[in-house]
Tab-separated table of C-alpha atoms in Angstrom:
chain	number	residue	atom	x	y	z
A	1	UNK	CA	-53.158	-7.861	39.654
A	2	UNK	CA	-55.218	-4.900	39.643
A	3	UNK	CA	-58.160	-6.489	41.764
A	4	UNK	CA	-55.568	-7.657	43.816
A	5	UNK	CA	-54.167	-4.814	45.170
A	6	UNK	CA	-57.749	-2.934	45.117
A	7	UNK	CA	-58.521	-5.880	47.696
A	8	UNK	CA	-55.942	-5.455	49.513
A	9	UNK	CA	-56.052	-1.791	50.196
A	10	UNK	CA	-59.921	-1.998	50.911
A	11	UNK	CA	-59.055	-4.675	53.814
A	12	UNK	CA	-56.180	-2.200	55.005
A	13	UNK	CA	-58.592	0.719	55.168
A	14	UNK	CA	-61.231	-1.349	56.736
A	15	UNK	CA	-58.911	-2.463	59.458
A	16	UNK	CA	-57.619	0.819	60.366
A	17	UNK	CA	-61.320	2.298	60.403
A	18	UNK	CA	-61.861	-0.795	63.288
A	19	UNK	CA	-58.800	0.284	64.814
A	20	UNK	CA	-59.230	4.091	64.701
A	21	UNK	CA	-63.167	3.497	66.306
A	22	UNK	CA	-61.171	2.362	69.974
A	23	UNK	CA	-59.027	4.913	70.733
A	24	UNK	CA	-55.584	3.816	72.001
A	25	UNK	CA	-55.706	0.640	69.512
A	26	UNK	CA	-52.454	0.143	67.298
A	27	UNK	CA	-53.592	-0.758	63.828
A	28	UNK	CA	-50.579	-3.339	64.169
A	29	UNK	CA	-52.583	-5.565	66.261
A	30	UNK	CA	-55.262	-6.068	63.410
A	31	UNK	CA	-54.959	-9.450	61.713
A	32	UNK	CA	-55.086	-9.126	58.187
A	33	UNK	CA	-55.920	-13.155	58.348
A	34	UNK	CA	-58.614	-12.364	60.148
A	35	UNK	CA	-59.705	-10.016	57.921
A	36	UNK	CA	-59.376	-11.621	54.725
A	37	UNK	CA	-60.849	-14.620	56.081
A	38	UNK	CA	-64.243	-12.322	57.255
A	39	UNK	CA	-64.435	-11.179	53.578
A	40	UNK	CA	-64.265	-14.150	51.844
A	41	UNK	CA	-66.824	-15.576	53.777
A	42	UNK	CA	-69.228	-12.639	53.799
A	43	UNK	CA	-68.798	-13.237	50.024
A	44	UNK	CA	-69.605	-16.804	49.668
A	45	UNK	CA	-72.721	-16.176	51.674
A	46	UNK	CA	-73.678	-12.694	50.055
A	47	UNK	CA	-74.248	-11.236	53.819
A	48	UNK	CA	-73.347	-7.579	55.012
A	49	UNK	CA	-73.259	-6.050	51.602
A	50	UNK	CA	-75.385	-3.223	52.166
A	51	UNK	CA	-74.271	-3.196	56.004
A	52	UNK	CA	-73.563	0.545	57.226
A	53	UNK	CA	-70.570	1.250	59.589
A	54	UNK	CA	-67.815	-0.811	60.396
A	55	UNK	CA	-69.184	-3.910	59.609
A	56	UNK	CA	-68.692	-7.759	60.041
A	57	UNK	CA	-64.666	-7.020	58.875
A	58	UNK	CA	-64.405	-4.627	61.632
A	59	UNK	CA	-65.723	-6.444	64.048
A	60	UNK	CA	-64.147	-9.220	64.081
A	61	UNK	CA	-61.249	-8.045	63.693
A	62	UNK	CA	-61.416	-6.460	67.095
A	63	UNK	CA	-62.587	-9.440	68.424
A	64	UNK	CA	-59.429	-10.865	68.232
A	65	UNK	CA	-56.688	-8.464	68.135
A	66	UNK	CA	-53.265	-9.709	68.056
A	67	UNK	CA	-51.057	-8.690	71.127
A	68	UNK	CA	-48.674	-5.665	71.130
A	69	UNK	CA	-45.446	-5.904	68.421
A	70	UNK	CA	-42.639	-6.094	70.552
A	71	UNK	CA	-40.014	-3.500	69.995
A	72	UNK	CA	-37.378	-4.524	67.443
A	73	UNK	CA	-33.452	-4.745	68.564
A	74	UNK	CA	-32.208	-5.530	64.641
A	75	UNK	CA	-33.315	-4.433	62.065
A	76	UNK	CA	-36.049	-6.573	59.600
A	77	UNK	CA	-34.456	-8.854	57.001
A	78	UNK	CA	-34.700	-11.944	54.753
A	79	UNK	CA	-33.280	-14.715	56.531
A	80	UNK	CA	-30.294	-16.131	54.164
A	81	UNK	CA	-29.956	-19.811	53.654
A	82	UNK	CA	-27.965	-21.814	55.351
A	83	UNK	CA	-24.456	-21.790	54.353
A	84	UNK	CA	-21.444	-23.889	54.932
A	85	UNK	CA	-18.923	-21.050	54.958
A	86	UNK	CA	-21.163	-18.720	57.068
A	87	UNK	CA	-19.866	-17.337	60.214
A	88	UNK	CA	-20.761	-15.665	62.977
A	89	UNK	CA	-20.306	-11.873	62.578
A	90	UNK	CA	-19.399	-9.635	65.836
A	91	UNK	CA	-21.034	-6.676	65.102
A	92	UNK	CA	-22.575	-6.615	69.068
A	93	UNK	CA	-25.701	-7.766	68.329
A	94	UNK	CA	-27.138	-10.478	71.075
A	95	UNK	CA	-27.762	-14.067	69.821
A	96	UNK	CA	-31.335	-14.795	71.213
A	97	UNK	CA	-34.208	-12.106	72.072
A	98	UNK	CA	-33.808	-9.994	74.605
A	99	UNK	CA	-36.420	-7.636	76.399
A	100	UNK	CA	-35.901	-4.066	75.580
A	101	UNK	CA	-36.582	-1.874	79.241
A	102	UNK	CA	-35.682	1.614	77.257
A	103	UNK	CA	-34.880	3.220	74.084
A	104	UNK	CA	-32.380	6.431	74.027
A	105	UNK	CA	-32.899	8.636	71.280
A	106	UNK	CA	-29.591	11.002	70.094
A	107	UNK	CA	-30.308	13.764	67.823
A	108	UNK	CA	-27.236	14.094	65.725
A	109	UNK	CA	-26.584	17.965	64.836
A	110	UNK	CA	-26.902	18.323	60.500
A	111	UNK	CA	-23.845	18.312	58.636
A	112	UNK	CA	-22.280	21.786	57.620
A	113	UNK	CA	-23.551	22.738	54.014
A	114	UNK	CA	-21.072	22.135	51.334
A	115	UNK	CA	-19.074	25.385	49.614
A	116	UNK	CA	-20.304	26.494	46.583
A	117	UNK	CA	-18.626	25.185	43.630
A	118	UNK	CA	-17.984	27.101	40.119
A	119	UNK	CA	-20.667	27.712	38.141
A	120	UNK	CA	-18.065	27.680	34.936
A	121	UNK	CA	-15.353	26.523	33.735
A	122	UNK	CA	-12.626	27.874	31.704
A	123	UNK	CA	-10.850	24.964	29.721
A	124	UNK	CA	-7.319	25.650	28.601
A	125	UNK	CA	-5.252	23.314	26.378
A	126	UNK	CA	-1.915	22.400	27.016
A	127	UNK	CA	-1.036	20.717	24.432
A	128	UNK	CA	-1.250	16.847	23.323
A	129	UNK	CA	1.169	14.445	25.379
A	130	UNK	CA	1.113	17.359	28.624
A	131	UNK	CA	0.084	16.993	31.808
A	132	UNK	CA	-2.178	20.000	33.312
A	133	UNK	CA	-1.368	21.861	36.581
A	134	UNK	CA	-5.184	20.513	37.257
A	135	UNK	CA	-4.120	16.736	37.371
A	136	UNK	CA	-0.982	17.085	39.034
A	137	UNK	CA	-2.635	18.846	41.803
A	138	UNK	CA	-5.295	15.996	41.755
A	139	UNK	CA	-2.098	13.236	41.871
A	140	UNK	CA	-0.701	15.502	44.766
A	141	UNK	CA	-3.570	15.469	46.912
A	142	UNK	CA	-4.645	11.337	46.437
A	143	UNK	CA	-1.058	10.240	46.764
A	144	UNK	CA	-0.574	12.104	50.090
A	145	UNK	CA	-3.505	10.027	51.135
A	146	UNK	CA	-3.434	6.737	49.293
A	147	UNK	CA	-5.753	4.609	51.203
A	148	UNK	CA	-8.614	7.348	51.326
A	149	UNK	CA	-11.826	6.603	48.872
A	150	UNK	CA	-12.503	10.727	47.516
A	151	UNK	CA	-15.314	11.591	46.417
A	152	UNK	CA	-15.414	13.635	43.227
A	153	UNK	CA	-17.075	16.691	45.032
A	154	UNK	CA	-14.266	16.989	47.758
A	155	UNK	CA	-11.485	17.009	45.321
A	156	UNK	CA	-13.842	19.744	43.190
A	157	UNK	CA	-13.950	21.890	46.933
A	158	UNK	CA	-10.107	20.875	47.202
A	159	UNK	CA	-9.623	22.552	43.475
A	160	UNK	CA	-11.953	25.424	43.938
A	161	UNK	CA	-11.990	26.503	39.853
A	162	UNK	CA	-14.112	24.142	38.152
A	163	UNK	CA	-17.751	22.896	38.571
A	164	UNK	CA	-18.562	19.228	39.774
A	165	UNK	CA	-19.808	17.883	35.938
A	166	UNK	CA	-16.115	18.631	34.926
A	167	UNK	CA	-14.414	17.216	37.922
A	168	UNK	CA	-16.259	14.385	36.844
A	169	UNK	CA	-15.331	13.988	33.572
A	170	UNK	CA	-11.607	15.111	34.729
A	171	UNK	CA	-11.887	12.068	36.900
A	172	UNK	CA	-13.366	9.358	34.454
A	173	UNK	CA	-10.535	10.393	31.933
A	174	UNK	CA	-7.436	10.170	34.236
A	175	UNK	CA	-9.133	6.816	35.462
A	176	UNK	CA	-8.670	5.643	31.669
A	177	UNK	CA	-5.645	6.582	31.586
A	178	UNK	CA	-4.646	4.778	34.494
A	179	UNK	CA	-3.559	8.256	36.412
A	180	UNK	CA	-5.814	7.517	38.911
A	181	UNK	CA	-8.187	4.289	40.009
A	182	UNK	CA	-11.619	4.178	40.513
A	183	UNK	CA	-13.005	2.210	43.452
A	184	UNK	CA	-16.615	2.559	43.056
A	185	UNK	CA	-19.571	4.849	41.219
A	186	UNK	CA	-18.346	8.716	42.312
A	187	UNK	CA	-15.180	7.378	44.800
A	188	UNK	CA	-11.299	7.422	43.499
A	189	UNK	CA	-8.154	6.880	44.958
A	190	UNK	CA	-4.596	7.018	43.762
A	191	UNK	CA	-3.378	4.360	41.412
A	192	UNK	CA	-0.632	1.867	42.610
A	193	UNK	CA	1.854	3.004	40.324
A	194	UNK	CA	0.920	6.463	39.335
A	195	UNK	CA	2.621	8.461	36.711
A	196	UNK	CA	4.712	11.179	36.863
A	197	UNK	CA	2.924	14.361	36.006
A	198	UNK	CA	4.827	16.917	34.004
A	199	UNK	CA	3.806	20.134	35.744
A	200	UNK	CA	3.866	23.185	33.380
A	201	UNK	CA	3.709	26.978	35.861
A	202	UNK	CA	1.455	29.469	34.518
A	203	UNK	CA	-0.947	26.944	32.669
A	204	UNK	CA	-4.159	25.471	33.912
A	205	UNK	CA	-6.315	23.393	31.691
């Protein structure tokens, strides 16, 4: 495997040097086919070993370079197999190639930086079979918005007096419980038939 990719990288770099010695020439249009092919037959008849330069790789290569890669309106995938229940999605996409005349370019300003959360956190029991004024202010906040996916970071922002590793244990336990549900890795939502939290004034956890 090793020679393999030693090969491989020494017919990379020896068709960028060919491409690189005629300025204006995409390395894109180098055949690696070509290349390969070259090699192994410089091999078989022990010729150019001791040849300076760019050499019988290079020069071929550039004797036949492949036209220009045409610019790309989806993105590159695996074709999936054919399937009897596959249909057509609409996501505006055209069904055949098309010639692309222009590409527009937005540059999207960056996102605002996130608050700074707690560094610590100060638990305080309240007691076994009680709810905290921390989870029923988490039960508030998902049930006024059932159908929105939170992430545990925004509800730690929404809190404002305990760190992110806590919200996420917070989280993980209420989703045990079945206070809350848990859509995906790091994304909750309120459960379908929450509980009703037992608020106790005065007393955070």
């Amino acid at each position: 495997m090793w020679a393999l990719l030693v090969l491989y990288r020494l017919l990379r770099r020896a068709m960028v040097e060919a491409a690189e010695s005629r300025p204006g020439t995409d390395p894109d249009r180098c055949g690696f086919t070509i290349a390969y092919q070259t090699a192994r037959d410089l091999l078989i008849r022990a010729e150019g070993v001791l040849e300076q330069g760019m050499g019988a790789i290079g020069r071929r290569v550039l004797s036949a370079l492949l036209p220009a890669r045409r610019p790309r309106v989806s993105t590159r995938k695996v074709k999936s197999p054919i399937s009897r229940y596959a249909e057509r999605k609409l996501d505006g996409r055209p069904d055949t190639s098309q010639t692309v005349a222009s590409v527009t370019i937005t540059l999207l300003p960056p996102p605002p930086p996130h608050p700074e959360l707690p560094t610590t956190t100060v638990p305080r029991y309240v007691g076994p079979g009680k709810t905290s004024n921390r989870m029923a202010r988490v039960l508030t906040m998902l049930q006024q918005e059932p159908e929105r996916h939170w992430q545990a970071r925004e509800i730690a922002e929404l809190l404002g007096d305990v760190t992110l590793v806590t919200t996420y244990r917070q989280l993980t336990r209420w989703a045990e419980k079945g206070l809350i549900k848990k859509v995906r890795r790091g994304r909750y939502t309120a459960a379908a038939t929450p509980a009703a939290p037992t608020s106790h004034p005065g007393r955070n956890p």
